[in-house]
Coordinates of C-alpha atoms in Angstrom, one line a residue:
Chain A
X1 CA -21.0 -37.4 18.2
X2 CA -22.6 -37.6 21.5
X3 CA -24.6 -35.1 23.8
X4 CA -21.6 -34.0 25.7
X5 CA -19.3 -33.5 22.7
X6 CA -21.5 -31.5 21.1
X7 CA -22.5 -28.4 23.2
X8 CA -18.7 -28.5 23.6
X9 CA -18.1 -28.0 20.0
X10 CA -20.8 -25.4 19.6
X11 CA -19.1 -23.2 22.5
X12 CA -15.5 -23.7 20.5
X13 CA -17.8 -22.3 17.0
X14 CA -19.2 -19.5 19.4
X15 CA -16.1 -19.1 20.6
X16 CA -14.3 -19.2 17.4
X17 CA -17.0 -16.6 15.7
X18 CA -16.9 -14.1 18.7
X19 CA -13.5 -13.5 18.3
X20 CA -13.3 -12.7 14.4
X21 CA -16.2 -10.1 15.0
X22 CA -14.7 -8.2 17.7
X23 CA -11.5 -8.7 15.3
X24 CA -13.2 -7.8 12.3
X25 CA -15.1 -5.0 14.6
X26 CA -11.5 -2.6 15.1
X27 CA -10.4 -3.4 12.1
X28 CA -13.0 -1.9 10.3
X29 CA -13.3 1.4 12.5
X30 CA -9.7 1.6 11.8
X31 CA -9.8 0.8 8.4
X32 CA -12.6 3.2 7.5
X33 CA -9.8 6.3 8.2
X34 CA -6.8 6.4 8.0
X35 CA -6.2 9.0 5.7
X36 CA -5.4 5.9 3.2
X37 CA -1.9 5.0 4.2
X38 CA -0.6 1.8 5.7
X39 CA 2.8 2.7 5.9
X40 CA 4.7 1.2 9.2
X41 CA 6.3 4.7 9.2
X42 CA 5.4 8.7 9.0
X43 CA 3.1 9.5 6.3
X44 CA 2.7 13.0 4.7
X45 CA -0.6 14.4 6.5
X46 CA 0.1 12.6 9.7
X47 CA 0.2 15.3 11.4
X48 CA -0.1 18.9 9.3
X49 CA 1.0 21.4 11.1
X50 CA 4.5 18.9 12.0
X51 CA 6.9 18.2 9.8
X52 CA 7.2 15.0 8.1
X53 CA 10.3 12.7 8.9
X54 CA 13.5 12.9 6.8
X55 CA 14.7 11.7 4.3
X56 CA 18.0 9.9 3.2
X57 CA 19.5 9.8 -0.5
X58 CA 20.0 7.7 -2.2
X59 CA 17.6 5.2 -0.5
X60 CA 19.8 2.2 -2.0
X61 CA 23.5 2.4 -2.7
X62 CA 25.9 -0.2 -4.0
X63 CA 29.7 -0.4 -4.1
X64 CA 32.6 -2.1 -4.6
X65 CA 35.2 -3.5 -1.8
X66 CA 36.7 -0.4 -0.7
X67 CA 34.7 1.7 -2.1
X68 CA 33.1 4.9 -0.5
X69 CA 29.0 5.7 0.1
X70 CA 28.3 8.7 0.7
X71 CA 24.4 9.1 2.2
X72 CA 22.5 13.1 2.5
X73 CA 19.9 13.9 5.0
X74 CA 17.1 16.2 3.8
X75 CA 15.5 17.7 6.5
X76 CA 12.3 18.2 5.1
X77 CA 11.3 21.9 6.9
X78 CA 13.1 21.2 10.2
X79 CA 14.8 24.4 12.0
X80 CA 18.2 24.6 12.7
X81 CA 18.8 20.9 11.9
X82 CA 20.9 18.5 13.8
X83 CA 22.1 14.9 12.8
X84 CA 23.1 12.3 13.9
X85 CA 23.2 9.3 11.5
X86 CA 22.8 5.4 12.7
X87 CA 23.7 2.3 11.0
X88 CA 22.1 -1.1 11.7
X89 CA 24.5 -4.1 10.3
X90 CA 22.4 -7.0 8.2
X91 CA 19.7 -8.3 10.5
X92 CA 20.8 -5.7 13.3
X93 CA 19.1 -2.8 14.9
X94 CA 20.1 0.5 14.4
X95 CA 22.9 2.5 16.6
X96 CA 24.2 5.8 16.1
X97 CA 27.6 6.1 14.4
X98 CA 30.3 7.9 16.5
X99 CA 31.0 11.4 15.4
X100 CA 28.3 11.2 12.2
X101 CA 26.8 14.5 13.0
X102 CA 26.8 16.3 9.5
X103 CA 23.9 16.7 7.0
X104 CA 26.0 14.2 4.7
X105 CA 27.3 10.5 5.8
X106 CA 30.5 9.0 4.1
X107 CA 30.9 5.4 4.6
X108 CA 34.9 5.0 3.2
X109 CA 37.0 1.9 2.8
X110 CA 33.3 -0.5 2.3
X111 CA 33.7 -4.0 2.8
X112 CA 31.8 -7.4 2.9
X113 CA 30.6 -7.2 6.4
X114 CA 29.0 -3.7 5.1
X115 CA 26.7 -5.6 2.9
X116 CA 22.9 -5.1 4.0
X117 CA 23.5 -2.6 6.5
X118 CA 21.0 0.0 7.0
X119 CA 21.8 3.8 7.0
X120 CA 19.1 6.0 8.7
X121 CA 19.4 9.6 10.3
X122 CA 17.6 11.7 13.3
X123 CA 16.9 14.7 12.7
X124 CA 16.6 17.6 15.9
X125 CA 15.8 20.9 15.5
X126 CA 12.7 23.6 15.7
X127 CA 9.6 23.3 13.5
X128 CA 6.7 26.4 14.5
X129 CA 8.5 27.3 17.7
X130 CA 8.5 23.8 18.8
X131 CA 11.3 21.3 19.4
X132 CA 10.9 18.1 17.5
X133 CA 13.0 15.1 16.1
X134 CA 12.1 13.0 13.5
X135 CA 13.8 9.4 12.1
X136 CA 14.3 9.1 8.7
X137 CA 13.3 5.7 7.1
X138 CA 16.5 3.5 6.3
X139 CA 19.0 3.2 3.2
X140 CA 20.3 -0.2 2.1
X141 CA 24.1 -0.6 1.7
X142 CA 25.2 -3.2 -0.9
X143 CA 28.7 -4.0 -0.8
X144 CA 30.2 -6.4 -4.1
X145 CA 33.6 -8.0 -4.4
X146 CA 34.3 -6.6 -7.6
X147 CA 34.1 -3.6 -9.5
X148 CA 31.0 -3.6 -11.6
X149 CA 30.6 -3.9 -15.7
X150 CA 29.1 -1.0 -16.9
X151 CA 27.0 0.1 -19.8
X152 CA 26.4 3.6 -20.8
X153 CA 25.5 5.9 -23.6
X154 CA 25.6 9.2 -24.0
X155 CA 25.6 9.8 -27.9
X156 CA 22.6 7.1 -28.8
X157 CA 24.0 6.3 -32.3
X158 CA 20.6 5.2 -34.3
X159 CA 22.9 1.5 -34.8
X160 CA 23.5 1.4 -31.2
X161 CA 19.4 1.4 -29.9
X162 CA 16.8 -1.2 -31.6
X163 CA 13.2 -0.2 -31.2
X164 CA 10.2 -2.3 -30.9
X165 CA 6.2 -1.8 -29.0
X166 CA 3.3 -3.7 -28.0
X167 CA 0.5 -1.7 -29.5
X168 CA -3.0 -1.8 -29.4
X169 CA -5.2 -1.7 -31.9
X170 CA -2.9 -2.3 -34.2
X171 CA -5.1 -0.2 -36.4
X172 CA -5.4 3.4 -35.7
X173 CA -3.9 2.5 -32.0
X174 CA -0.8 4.7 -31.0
X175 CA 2.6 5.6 -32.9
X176 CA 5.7 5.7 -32.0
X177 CA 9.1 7.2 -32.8
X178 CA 12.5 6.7 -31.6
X179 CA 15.8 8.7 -32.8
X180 CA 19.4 10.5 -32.0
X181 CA 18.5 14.1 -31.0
X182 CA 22.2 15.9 -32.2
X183 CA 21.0 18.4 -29.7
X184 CA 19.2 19.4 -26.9
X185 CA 20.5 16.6 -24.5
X186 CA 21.9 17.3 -21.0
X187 CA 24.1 18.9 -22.7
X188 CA 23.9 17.4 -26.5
X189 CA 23.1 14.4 -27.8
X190 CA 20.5 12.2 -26.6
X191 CA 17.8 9.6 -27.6
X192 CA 14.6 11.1 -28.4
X193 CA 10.9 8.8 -27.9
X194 CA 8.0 10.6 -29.4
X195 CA 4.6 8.7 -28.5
X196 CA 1.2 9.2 -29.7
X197 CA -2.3 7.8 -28.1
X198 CA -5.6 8.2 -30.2
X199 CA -8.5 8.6 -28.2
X200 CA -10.6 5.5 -25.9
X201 CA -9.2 2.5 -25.7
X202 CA -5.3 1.5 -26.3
X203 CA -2.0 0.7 -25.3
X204 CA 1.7 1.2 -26.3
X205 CA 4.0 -0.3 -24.0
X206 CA 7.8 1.5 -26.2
X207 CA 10.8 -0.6 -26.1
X208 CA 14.7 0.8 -26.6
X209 CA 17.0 -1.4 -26.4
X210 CA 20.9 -0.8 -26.6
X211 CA 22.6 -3.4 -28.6
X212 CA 26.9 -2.5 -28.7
X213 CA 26.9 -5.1 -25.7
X214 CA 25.4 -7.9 -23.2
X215 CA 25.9 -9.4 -20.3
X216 CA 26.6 -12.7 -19.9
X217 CA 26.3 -14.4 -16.1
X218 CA 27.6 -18.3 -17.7
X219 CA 31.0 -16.2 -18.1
X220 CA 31.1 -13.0 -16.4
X221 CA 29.3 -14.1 -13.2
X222 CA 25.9 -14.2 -11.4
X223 CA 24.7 -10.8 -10.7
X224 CA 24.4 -9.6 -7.8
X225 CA 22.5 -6.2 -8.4
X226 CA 21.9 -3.7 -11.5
X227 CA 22.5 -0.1 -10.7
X228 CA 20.5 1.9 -13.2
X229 CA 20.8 5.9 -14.0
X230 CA 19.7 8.1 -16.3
X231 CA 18.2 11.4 -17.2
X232 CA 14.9 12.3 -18.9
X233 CA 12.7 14.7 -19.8
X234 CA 9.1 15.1 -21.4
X235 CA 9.0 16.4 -24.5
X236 CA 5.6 18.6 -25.0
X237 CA 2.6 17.7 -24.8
X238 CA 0.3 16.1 -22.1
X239 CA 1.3 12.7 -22.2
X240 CA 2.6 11.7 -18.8
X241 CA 6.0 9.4 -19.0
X242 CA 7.8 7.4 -16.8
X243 CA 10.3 5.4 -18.7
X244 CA 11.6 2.8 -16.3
X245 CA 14.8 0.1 -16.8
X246 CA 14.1 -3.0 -19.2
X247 CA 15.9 -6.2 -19.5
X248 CA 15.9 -8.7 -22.4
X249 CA 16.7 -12.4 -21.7
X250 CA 16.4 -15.1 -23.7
X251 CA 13.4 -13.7 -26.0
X252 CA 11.2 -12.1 -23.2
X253 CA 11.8 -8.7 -21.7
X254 CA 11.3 -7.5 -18.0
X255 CA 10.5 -4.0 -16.7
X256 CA 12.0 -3.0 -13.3
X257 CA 8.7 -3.0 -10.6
X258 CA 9.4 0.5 -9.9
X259 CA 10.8 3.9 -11.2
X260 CA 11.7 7.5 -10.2
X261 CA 7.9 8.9 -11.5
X262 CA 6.9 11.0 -14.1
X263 CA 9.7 12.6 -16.3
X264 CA 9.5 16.3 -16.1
X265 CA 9.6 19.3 -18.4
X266 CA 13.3 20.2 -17.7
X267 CA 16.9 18.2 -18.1
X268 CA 18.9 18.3 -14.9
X269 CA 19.2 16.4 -11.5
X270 CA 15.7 16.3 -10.1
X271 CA 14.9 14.3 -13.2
X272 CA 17.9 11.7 -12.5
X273 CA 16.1 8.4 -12.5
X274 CA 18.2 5.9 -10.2
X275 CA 17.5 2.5 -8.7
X276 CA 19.4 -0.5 -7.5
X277 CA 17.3 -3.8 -8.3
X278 CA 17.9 -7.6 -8.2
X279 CA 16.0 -10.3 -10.0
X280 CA 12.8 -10.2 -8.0
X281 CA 12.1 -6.4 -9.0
X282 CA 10.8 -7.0 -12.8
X283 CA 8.1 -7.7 -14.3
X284 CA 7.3 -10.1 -17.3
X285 CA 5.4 -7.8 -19.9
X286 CA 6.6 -9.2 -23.3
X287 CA 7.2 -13.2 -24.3
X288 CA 6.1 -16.3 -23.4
X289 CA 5.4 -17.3 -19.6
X290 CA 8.3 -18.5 -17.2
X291 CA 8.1 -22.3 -16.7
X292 CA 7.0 -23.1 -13.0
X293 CA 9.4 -22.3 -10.3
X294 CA 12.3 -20.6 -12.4
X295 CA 13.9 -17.4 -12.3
X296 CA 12.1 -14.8 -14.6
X297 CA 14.8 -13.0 -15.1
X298 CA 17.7 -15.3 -14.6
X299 CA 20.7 -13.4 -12.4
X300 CA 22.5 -16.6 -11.7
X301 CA 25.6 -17.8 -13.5
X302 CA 22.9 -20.9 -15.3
X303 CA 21.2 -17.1 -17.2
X304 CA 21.3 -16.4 -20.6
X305 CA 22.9 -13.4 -21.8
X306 CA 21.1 -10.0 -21.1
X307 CA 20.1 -6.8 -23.0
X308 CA 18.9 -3.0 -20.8
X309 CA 17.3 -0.6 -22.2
X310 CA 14.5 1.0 -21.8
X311 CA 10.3 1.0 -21.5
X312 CA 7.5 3.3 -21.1
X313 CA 4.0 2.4 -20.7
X314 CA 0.8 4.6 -21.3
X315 CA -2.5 3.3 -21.8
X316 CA -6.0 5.1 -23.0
X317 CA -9.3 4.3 -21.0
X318 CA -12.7 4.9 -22.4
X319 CA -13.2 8.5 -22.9
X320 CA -9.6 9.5 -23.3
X321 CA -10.0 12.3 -25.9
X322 CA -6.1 11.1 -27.4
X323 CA -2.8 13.3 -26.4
X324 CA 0.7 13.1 -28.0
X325 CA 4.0 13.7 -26.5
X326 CA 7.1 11.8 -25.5
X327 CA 10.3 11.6 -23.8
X328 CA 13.8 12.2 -24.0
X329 CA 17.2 10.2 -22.3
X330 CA 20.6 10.9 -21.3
X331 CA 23.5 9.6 -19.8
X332 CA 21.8 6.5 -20.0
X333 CA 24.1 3.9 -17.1
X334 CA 23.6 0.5 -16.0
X335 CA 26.3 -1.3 -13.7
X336 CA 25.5 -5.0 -12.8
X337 CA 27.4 -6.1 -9.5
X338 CA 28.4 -9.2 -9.0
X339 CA 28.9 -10.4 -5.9
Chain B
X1 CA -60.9 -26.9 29.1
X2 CA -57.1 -25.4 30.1
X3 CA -55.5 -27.8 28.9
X4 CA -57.2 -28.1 25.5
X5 CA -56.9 -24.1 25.5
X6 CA -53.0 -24.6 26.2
X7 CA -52.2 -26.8 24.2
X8 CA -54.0 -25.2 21.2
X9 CA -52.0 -22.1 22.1
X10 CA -49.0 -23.8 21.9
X11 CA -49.1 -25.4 18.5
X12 CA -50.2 -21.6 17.6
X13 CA -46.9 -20.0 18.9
X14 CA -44.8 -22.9 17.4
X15 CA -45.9 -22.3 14.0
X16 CA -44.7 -19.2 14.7
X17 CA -41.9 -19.7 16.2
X18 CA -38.4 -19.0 14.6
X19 CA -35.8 -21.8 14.9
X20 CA -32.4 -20.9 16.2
X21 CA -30.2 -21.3 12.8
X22 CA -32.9 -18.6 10.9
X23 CA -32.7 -16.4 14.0
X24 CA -28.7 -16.3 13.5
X25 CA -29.3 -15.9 9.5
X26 CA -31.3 -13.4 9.9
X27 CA -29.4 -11.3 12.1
X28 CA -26.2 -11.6 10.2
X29 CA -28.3 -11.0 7.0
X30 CA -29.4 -7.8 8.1
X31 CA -25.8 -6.9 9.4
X32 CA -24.5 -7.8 6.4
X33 CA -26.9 -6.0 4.7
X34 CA -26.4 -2.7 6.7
X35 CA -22.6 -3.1 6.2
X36 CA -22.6 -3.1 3.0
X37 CA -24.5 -0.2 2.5
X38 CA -21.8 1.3 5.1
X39 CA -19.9 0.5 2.5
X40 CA -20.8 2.5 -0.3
X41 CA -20.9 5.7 1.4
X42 CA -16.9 5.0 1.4
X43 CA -17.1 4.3 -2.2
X44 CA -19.3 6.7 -3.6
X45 CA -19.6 9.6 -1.0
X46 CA -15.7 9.8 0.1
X47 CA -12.4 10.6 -1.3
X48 CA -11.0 7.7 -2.8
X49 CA -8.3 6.0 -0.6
X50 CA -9.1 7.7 2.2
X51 CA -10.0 4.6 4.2
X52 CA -7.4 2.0 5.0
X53 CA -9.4 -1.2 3.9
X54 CA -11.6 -0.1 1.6
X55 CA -10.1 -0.2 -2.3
X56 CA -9.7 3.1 -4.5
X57 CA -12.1 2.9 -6.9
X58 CA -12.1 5.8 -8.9
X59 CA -14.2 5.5 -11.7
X60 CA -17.1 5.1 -7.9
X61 CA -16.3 8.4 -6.8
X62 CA -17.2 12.1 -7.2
X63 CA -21.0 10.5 -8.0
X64 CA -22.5 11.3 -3.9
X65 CA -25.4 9.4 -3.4
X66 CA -26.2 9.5 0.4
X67 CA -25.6 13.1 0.5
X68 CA -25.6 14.3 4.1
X69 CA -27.1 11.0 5.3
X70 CA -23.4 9.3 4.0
X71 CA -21.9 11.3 6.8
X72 CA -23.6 10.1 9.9
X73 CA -24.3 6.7 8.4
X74 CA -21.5 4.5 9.0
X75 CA -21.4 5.4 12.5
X76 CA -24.7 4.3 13.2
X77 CA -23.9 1.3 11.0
X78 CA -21.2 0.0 12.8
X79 CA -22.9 -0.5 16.1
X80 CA -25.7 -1.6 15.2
X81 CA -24.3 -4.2 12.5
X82 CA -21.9 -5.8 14.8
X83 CA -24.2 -5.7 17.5
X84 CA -26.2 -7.5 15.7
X85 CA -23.5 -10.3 14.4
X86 CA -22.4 -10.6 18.0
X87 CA -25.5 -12.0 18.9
X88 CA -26.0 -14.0 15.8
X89 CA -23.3 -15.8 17.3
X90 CA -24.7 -16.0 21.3
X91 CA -27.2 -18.3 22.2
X92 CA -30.5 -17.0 21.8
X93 CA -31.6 -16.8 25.5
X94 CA -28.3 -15.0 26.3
X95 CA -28.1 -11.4 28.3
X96 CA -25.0 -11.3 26.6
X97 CA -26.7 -10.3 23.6
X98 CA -27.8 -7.2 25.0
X99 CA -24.5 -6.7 26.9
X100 CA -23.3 -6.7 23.0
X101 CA -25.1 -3.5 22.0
X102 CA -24.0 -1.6 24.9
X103 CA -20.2 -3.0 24.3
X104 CA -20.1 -1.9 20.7
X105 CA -22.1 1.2 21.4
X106 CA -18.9 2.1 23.9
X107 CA -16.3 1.2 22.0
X108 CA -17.2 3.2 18.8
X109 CA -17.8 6.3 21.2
X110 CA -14.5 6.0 22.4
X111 CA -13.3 5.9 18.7
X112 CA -15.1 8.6 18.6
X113 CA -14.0 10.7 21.4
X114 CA -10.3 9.8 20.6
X115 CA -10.7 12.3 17.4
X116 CA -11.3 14.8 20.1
X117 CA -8.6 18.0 19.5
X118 CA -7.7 17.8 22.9
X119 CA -6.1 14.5 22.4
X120 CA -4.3 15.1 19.2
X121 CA -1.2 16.0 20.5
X122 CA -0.4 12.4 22.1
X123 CA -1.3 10.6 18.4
X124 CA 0.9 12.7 16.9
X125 CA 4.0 11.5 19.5
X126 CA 2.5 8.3 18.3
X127 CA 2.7 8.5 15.3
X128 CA 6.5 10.2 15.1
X129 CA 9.4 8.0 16.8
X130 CA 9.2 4.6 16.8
X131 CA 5.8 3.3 17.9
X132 CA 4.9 0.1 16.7
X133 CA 3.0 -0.2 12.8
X134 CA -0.2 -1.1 15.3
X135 CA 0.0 1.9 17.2
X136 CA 0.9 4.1 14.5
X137 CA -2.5 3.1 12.4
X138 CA -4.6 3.8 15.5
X139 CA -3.0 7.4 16.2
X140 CA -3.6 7.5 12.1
X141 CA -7.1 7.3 12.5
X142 CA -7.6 9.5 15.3
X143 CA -5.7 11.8 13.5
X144 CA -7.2 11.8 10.2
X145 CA -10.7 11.6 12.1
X146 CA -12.8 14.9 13.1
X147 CA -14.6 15.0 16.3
X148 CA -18.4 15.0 16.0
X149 CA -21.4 15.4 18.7
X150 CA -23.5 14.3 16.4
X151 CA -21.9 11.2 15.7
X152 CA -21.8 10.4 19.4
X153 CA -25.7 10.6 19.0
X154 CA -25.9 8.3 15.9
X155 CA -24.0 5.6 18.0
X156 CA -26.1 5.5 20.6
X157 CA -29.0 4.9 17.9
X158 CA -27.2 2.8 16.5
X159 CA -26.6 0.4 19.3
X160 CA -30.2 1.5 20.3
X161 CA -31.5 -0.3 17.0
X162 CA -29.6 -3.3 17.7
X163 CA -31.1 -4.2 21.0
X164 CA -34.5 -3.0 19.6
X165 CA -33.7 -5.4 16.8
X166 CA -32.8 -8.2 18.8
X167 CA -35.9 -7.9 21.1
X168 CA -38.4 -7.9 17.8
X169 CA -36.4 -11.4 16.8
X170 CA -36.5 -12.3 20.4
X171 CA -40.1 -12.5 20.3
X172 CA -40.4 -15.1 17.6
X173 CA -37.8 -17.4 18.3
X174 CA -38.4 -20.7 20.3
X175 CA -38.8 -20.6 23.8
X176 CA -36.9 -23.7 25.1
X177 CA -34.1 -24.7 26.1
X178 CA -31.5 -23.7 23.8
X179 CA -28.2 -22.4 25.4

C-alpha cells in the first residue's frame, strides 16, 4: 500500500466508524424508552388518556370455497362507534369495502382469489369529548378448495386419549393425572389434567393425545392449515395453565408456537382457545432432531401420518415453594385444510 | 545552549507522549466503560422491559443500586460517552472533536425537550393512523418519556466532561502531523 492509498483508506474507516456511532447514538436514546414495545402498530399505554386501536375477531379465519367469514370489530372504549371495514387482497393494500359499515363483517360465497386477503376496520367515534379514529390491526383470510377433515371430542372416552410427560427429576419431580370428568364440562363430559410441581427446580411438559383417528397427507392431501378450538378451564389451585395444540409425526411431537393464554377459572367463551397454524408454527419439544433442511412437522403430501392432542408446559425455578392444580378441556376440534 | 535545552525537552515530552491508536483506545475504553454502567441503571434501577433495547432480566431487577443517582445518570452518560467515541474516531488534531460534544450535547437535549407536555399531543397523532414503524418508536419514546430540567442540566455536564476529557488526552498525545 502506498502513501496515497492509505490516508484514503483511513478517511473510508473514519468514515465507516462515524456513521455507526451517530447510528448507534439514536438508537440507544430510543431504545432506552420506549415503554418496552416494538410493535409497528398501537401499543396499550401509547397514549393513556386515548383509546387503544380496535380490534378484529378472529384474527385468522379459514374456510372452504363458498364458504362465509364473518369478522367482529371491538371498539375497545370508543363513543358512539362507526365502521367501516377494508380489505386488502394477497400482497395488496387495504381499501374500504362498499357498504361494510356495521360492527360485524360477512365475507359470503369465499373463493380462491380470497385467500390471503387482509380484513382490517376503522373505527370513528368520541373518546373523552374528543373525536378520534383508530385502525385496527388486520385479519388473515384463508380460503381452501375443499371442505376440511375434522377431529373432535366432546365425551373424552379414557380409550380414546393416551397420556404421556417429560418430567423432571424423575424422582420426587411433578405428577400428573389425566381422566374422563362425567361432569362438570361445558356442559358434561370433559377431559380432566390434574398437575402437580414440588418445590425448586423441575419440569412437566403433559401430553394428551387422541387416538380414534389420524391424518394422513400420502392419501388425504398436503395440509394446508389446522384450525384448532377448544375450551378449558383451571381447575384450583395456583398453577397457571396454558394448554396449547400438539401434533405427533412420525415419533416426535410438536407444540403450536403460540396459544390463547392462561386458562381461567370459569368454562365458557372467553376461555375458547382458537388458532389457525401451518407447519412453521410448532415447535420440536419431544424426539430426536429433524435432519437438516426438512420439514419438522411435515404438511406435505411426502408426511407421515399425524396425531393432535394436546400439551401444557409449567416449569419450577429455584425458590418455587411447589403448587398443584390443573386443567380441564372441551369441545376439543381440529380441522386440517387442505388446499 | 538552546538547542541542547530543546532538544532535551523534546525527548522529555516524547516519552510522554501518547501515540494516536492508545489515544483512540482509551477514549473508547472509557466510553465503553461509562456505557455500560448506563447500562445497569436500566437493569437494576428500572422496570424490566421498559426500554426498547435493553433485555428483560428479571431475576436483575427490584435490587436499586444507583438510587437517585440511576435517574440522572444515563443522561449524562450518553453525551459524554459518545462524545467521546466520536472523537476516538476523528483525527487527533481535529476541531471536529470538540464540534462532537456540542453535537451530542444538542441532540440529547432535543430528546429531551421532545418529552415536553406541550408536545405530546402531535406524538400521539403519531403514534395512531398509519405513521411509519420509525416514526411510531420515536413518538413512543417521547411519549413514554417525562420531561425533566434537571436532565437538561446533566447533558450539558455531560457533554461538558467530554470536551474536558478530550482536552486532558489532548495534552499527552503527539504533536505532529497526524490528520
Amino acid at each position: 500500500m502506498n502513501d496515497e492509498q492509505r490516508p484514503s483508506r483511513m478517511a473510508r474507516w473514519r468514515a465507516g466508524a462515524l456513521a455507526g456511532i451517530v447510528v448507534l447514538g439514536l438508537a440507544s436514546i430510543v431504545g432506552s424508552g420506549g415503554g418496552g414495545c416494538f410493535a409497528p402498530g398501537p401499543c396499550v399505554g401509547d397514549f393513556p388518556n386515548e383509546p387503544i386501536a380496535p380490534v378484529v375477531t378472529p384474527t385468522d379465519v379459514v374456510v372452504e370455497v363458498g364458504g362465509t367469514a364473518t369478522f367482529s370489530a371491538i371498539a375497545q372504549g370508543i363513543g358512539n362507534p362507526s365502521y367501516q371495514w377494508l380489505r386488502a387482497p394477497k400482497g395488496g393494500t387495504l381499501a374500504p369495502i362498499s357498504g361494510a359499515t356495521a360492527s360485524t363483517y360477512s365475507l359470503t360465497g369465499a373463493n380462491l382469489t380470497d385467500d390471503g386477503s387482509t380484513i382490517a376496520v376503522d373505527v370513528a367515534g368520541s373518546f373523552e369529548g374528543k373525536a378520534v379514529q383508530r385502525r385496527s390491526a388486520g385479519s388473515t383470510l384463508a380460503v381452501s378448495s375443499m371442505l376440511p377433515v375434522v377431529f373432535q371430542d366432546r365425551e373424552f372416552a379414557p380409550a380414546d386419549w393416551a397420556a404421556a410427560a417429560i418430567v423432571e427429576p424423575l424422582v420426587g419431580g411433578p405428577t400428573h393425572d389425566e381422566q374422563q370428568a362425567r361432569t362438570g364440562g361445558n356442559p358434561d363430559a370433559y377431559r380432566r389434567v390434574a398437575l402437580s410441581m414440588p418445590g425448586g427446580v423441575s419440569t412437566l411438559t403433559a401430553f394428551s393425545t387422541y387416538q380414534s383417528a389420524s391424518y394422513d397427507p400420502a392419501s388425504q392431501g398436503a395440509i394446508y392449515l389446522i384450525d384448532f378450538a377448544q375450551d378449558c378451564i383451571a381447575l384450583p389451585g395456583v398453577l397457571g395453565v396454558a394448554p396449547v395444540l400438539l401434533v405427533e409425526q412420525d415419533g416426535r411431537r410438536y407444540a403450536a408456537a403460540a396459544g390463547a393464554g392462561a386458562c381461567t377459572a370459569v368454562w365458557g367463551r372467553q376461555t375458547l382457545i382458537r388458532g389457525t397454524f401451518d407447519a412453521t408454527q410448532f415447535i420440536r419439544i419431544d424426539g430426536a432432531a429433524c435432519a437438516a433442511g426438512a420439514s419438522c412437522p411435515d404438511f406435505s403430501a411426502f408426511g407421515k401420518p399425524l396425531k393432535f392432542g394436546i400439551v401444557n408446559f409449567n416449569q419450577g425455578v429455584a425458590g418455587f415453594a411447589g403448587a398443584s392444580g390443573g386443567f380441564g378441556i372441551d369441545n376439543w376440534v381440529v380441522r386440517v385444510w387442505r388446499r | 545552549m538552546p538547542g541542547h535545552a530543546h532538544a532535551g525537552s523534546l525527548r522529555e515530552q516524547n516519552r510522554q507522549a501518547m501515540s494516536p491508536l492508545h489515544r483512540c483506545g482509551l477514549l473508547a475504553a472509557i466510553a465503553v466503560g461509562a456505557l455500560s454502567i448506563g447500562t445497569l441503571v436500566y437493569l437494576f434501577d428500572r422496570v424490566p422491559g421498559h426500554a426498547l433495547l435493553i433485555p428483560r432480566l428479571d431475576s436483575f431487577a427490584g435490587a436499586p443500586f444507583f438510587g437517585a443517582l440511576g435517574a440522572w445518570l444515563p443522561s449524562f452518560v450518553h453525551p459524554f460517552s459518545f462524545a467521546l467515541l466520536t472523537a476516538a474516531a476523528l483525527p487527533a488534531a481535529s476541531a471536529w472533536r470538540y464540534h462532537g460534544c456540542a453535537a451530542w450535547g444538542a441532540v440529547n437535549l432535543a430528546f429531551e425537550l421532545g418529552q415536553h407536555p406541550a408536545l405530546k399531543g402531535w406524538w400521539l397523532e403519531s403514534v395512531a393512523g398509519d405513521a411509519l414503524p420509525i416514526v411510531r418508536w420515536f413518538a413512543r419514546y417521547f411519549l413514554h418519556g417525562t420531561f425533566d430540567v434537571v436532565d437538561l442540566v446533566v447533558v450539558i455536564a455531560g457533554a461538558a466532561a467530554a470536551a474536558a476529557m478530550l482536552r486532558w488526552v489532548g495534552r499527552h498525545q503527539e504533536h505532529p502531523h497526524e490528520r
